[in-house]
Short mmCIF file of N, CA and C in Angstrom, two decimals:
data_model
loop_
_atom_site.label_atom_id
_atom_site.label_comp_id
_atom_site.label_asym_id
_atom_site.label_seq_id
_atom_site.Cartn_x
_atom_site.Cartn_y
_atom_site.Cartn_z
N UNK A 153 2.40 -9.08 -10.46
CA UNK A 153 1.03 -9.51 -10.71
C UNK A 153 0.05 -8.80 -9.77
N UNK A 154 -0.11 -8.62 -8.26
CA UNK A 154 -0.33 -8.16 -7.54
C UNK A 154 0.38 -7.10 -6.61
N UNK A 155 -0.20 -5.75 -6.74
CA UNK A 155 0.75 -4.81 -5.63
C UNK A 155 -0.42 -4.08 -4.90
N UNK A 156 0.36 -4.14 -3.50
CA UNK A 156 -0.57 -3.21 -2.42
C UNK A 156 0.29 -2.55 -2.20
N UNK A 157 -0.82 -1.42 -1.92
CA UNK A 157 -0.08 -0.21 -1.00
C UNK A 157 -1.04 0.35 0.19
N UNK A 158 -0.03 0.31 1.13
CA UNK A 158 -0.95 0.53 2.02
C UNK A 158 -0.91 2.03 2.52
N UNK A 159 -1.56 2.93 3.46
CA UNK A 159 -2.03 4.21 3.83
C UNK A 159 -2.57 4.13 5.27
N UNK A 160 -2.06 5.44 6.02
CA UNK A 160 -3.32 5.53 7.19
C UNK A 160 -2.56 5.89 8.24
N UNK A 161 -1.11 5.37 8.02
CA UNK A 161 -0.05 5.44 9.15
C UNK A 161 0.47 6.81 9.46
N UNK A 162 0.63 7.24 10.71
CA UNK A 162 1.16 8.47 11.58
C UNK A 162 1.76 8.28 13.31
N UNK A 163 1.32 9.32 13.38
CA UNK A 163 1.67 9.31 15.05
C UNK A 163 0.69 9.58 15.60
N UNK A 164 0.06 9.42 16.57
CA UNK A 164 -1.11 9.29 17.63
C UNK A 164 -0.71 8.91 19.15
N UNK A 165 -1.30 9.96 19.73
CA UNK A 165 -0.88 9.60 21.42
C UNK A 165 -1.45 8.35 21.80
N UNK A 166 -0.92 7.93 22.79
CA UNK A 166 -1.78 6.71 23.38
C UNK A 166 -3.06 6.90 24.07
N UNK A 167 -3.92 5.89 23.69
CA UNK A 167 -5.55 5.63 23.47
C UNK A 167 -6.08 6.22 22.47
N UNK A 168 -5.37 6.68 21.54
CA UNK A 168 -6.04 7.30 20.66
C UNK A 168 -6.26 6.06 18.78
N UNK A 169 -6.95 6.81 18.49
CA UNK A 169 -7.22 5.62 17.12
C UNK A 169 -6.74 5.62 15.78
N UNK A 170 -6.35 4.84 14.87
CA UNK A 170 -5.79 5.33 13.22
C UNK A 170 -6.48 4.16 12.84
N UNK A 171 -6.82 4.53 11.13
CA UNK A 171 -7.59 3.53 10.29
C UNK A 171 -6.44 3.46 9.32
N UNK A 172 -5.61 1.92 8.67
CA UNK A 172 -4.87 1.79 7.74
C UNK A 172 -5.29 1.17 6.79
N UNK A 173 -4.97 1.27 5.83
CA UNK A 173 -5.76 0.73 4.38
C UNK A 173 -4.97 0.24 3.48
N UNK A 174 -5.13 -1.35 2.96
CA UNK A 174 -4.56 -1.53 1.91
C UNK A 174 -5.26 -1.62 0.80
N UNK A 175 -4.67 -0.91 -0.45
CA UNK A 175 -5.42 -0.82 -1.83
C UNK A 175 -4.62 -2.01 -2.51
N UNK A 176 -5.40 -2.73 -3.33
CA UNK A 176 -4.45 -4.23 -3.86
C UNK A 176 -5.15 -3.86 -5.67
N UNK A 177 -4.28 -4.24 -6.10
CA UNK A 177 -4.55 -4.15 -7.82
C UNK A 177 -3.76 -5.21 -8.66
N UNK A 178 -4.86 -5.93 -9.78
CA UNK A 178 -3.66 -7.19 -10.34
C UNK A 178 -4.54 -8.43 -10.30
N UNK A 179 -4.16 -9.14 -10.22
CA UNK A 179 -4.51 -10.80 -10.49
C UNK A 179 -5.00 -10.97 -9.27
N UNK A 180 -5.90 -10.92 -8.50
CA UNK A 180 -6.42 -11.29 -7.26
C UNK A 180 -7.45 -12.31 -7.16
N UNK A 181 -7.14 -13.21 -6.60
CA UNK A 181 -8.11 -14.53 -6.65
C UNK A 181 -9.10 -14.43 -5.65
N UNK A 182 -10.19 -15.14 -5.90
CA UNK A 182 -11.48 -14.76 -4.91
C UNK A 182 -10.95 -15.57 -3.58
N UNK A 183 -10.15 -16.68 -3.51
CA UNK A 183 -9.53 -17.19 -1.83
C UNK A 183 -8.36 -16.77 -1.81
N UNK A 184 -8.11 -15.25 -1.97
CA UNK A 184 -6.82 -14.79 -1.34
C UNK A 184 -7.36 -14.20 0.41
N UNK A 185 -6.34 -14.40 1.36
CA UNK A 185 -6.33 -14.19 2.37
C UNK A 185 -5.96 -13.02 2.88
N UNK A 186 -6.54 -11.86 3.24
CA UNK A 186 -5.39 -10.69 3.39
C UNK A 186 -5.50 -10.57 4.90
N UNK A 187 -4.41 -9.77 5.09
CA UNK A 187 -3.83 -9.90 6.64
C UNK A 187 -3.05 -8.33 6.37
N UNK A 188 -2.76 -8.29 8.03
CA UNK A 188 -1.68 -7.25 8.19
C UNK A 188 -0.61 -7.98 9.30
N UNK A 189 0.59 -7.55 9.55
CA UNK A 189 1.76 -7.64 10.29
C UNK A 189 2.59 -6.40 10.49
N UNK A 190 3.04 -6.31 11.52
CA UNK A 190 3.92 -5.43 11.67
C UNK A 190 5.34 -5.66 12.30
N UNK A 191 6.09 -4.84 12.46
CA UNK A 191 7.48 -5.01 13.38
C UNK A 191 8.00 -3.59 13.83
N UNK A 192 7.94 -4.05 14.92
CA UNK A 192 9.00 -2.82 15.96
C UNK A 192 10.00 -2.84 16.03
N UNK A 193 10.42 -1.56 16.18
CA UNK A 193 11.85 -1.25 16.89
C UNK A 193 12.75 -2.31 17.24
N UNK A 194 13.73 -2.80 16.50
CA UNK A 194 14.20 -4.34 17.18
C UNK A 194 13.77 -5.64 17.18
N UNK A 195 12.06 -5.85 16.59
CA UNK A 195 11.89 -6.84 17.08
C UNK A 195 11.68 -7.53 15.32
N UNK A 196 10.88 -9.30 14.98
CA UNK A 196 11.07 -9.36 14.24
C UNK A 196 9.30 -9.06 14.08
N UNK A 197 8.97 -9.52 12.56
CA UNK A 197 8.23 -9.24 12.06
C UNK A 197 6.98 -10.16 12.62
N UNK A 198 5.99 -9.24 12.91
CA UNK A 198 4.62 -10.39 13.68
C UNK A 198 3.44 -10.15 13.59
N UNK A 199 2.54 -11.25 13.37
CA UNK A 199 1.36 -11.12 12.67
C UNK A 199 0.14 -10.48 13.81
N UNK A 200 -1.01 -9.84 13.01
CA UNK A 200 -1.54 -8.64 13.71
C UNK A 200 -3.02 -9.40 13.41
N UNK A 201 -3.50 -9.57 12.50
CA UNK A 201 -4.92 -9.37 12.11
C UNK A 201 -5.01 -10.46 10.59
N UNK A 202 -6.25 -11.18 10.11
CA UNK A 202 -5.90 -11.91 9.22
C UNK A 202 -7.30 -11.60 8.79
N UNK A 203 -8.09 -11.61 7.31
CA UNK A 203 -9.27 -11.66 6.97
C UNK A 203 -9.15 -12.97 5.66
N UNK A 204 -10.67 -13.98 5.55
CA UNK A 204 -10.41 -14.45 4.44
C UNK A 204 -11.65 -13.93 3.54
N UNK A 205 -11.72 -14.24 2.13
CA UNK A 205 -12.40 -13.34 1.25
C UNK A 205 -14.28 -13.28 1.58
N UNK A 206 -14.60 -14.40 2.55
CA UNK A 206 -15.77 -14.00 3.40
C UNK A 206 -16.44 -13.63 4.34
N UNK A 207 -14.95 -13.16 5.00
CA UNK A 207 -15.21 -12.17 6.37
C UNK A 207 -14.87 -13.13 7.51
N UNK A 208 -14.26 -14.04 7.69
CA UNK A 208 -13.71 -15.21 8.92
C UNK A 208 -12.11 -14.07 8.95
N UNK A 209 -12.09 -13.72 10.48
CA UNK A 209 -11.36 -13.12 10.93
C UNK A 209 -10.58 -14.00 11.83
N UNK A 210 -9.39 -13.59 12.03
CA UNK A 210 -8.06 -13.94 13.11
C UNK A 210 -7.41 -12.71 13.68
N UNK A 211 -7.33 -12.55 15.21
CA UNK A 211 -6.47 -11.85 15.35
C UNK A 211 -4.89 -12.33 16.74
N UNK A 212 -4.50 -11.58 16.62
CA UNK A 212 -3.13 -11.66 17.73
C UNK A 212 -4.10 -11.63 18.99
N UNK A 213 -3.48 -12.18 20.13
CA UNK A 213 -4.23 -12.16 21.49
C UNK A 213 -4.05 -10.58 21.87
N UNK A 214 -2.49 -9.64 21.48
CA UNK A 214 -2.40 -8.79 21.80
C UNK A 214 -3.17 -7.21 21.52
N UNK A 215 -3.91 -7.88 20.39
CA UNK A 215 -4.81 -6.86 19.87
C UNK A 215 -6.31 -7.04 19.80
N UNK A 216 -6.65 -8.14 20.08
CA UNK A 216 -8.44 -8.60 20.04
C UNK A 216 -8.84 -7.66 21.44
N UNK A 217 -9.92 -7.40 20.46
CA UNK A 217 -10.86 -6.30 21.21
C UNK A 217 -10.71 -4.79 20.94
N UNK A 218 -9.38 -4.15 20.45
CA UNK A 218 -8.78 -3.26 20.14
C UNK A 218 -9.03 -2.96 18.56
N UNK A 219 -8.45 -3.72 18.08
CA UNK A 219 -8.20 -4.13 16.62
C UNK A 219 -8.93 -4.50 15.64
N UNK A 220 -9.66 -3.98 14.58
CA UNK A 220 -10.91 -4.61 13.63
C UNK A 220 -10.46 -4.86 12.59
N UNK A 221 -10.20 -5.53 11.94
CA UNK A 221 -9.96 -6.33 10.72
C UNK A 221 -11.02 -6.31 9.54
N UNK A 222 -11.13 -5.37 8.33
CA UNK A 222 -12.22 -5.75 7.32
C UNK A 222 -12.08 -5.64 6.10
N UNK A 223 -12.60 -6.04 4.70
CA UNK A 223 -12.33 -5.46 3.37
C UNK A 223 -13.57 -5.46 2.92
N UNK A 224 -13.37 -4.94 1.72
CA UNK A 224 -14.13 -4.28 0.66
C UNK A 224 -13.73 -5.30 -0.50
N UNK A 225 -14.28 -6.12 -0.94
CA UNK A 225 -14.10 -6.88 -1.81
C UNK A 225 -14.10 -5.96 -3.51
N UNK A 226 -15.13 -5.02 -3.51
CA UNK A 226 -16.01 -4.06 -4.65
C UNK A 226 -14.92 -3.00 -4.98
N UNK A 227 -13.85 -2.57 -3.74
CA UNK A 227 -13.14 -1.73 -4.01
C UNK A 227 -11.44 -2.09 -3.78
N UNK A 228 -11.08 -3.81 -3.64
CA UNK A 228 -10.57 -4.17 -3.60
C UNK A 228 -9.44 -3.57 -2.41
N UNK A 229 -10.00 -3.74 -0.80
CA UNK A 229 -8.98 -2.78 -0.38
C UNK A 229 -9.03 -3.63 1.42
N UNK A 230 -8.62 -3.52 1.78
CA UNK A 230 -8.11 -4.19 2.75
C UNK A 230 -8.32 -3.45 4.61
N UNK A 231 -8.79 -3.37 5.64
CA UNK A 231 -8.83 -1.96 6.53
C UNK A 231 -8.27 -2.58 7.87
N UNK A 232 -7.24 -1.65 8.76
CA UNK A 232 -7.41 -2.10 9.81
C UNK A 232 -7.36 -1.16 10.70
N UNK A 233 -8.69 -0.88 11.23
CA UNK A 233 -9.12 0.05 12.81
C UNK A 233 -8.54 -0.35 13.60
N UNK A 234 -7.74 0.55 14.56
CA UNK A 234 -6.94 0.29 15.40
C UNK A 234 -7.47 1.17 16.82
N UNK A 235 -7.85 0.73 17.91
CA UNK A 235 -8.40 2.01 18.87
C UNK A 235 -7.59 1.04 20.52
N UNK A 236 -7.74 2.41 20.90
CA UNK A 236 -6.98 2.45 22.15
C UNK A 236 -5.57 1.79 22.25
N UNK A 237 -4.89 2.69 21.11
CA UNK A 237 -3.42 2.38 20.81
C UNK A 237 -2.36 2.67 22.15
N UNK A 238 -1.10 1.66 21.99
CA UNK A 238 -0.54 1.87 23.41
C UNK A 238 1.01 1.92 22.65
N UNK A 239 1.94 2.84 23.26
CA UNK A 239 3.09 2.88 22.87
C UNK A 239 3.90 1.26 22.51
N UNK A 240 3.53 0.09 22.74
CA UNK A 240 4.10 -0.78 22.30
C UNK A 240 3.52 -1.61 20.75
N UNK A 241 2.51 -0.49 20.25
CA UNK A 241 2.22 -1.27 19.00
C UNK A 241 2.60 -0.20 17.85
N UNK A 242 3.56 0.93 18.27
CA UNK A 242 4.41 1.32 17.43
C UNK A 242 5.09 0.46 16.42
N UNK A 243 5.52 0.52 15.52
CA UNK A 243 6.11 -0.34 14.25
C UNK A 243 5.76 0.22 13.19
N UNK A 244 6.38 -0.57 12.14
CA UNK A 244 5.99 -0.32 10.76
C UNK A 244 4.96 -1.66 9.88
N UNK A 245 3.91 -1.39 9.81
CA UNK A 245 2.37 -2.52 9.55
C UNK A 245 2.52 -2.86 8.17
N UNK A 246 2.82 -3.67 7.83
CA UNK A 246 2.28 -4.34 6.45
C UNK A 246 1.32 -4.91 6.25
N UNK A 247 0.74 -4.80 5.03
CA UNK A 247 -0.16 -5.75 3.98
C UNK A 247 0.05 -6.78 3.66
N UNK A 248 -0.11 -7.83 3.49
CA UNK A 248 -0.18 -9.12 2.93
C UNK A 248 -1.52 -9.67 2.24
N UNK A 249 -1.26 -10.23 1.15
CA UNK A 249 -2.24 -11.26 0.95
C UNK A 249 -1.94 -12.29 -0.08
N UNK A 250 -2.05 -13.61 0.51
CA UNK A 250 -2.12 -15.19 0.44
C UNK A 250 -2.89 -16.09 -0.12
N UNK A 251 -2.67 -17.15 -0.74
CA UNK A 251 -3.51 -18.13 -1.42
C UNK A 251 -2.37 -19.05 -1.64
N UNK A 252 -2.32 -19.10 -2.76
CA UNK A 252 -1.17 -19.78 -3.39
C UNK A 252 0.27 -19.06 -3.89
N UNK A 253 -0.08 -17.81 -3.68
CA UNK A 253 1.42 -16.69 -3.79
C UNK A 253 0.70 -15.79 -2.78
N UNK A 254 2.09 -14.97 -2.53
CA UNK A 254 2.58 -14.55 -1.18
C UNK A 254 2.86 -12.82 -1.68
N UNK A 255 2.18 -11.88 -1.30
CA UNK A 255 2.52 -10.50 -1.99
C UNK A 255 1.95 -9.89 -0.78
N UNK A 256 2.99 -8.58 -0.85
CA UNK A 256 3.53 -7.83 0.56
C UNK A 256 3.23 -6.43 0.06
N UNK A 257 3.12 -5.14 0.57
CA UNK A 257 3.21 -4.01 0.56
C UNK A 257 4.61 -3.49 1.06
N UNK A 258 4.40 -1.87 1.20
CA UNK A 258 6.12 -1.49 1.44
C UNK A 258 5.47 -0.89 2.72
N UNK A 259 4.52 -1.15 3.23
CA UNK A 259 4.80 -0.63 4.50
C UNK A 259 4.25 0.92 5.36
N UNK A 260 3.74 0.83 6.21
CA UNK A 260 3.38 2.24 6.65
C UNK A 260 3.73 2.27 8.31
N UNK A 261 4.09 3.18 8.60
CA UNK A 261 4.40 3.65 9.98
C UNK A 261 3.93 3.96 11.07
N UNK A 262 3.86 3.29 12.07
CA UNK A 262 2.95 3.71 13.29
C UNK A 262 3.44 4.38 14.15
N UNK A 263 3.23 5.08 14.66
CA UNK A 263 3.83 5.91 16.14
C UNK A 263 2.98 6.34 17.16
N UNK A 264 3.35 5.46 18.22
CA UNK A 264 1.96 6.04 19.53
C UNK A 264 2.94 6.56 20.68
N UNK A 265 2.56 7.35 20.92
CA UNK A 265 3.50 8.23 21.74
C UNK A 265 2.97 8.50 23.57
N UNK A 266 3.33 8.04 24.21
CA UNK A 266 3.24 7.95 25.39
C UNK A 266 2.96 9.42 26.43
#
């Protein structure tokens, strides 16, 4: 019914910045919640950034101030600015978005390199 895909992911030295993007297409309800999460190397999967469809933001303690969270309602797409990246927020970032069903992306890759 709903699929994202998300974009944006590479490698970047540390302090440096990447913009990731999820594109969502399908049955999308005006109180779906979109978010991103990621998981590292080993660890489990953990939430990063949350938007709801009028701009009320959430983020991780580990990323506020760093981290911008926004969408595009018009182009149905999801963004997350990432600046002054540090080798521990390497992982692989997913898409999400929430309401009453639960739909995920496949994922994009981060690499900050020390």
């Amino acid at each position: 019914q709903v699929h994202l895909v998300e974009s944006g992911g590479g490698l970047v030295q540390a302090g440096g910045s990447l913009r990731l993007s999820c594109a969502a297409s399908g049955s999308i309800d005006s109180n779906d919640v979109a978010g991103w999460y990621r998981q590292g190397p080993g660890k489990q999967r953990e939430f990063v950034a949350a938007i709801t469809s009028d701009g009320t933001t959430n983020y991780a303690d580990f990323v506020k101030g760093r981290f911008t969270i926004s969408r595009d309602n018009a182009k149905n797409t999801v963004y997350l600015q990432m600046n002054s990246l540090k080798p521990e927020d390497t992982g692989v970032y997913y898409c999400r978005l929430w309401f009453q069903f639960d739909y995920w992306g496949q994922g994009t890759q981060v690499t900050v390199s020390s």
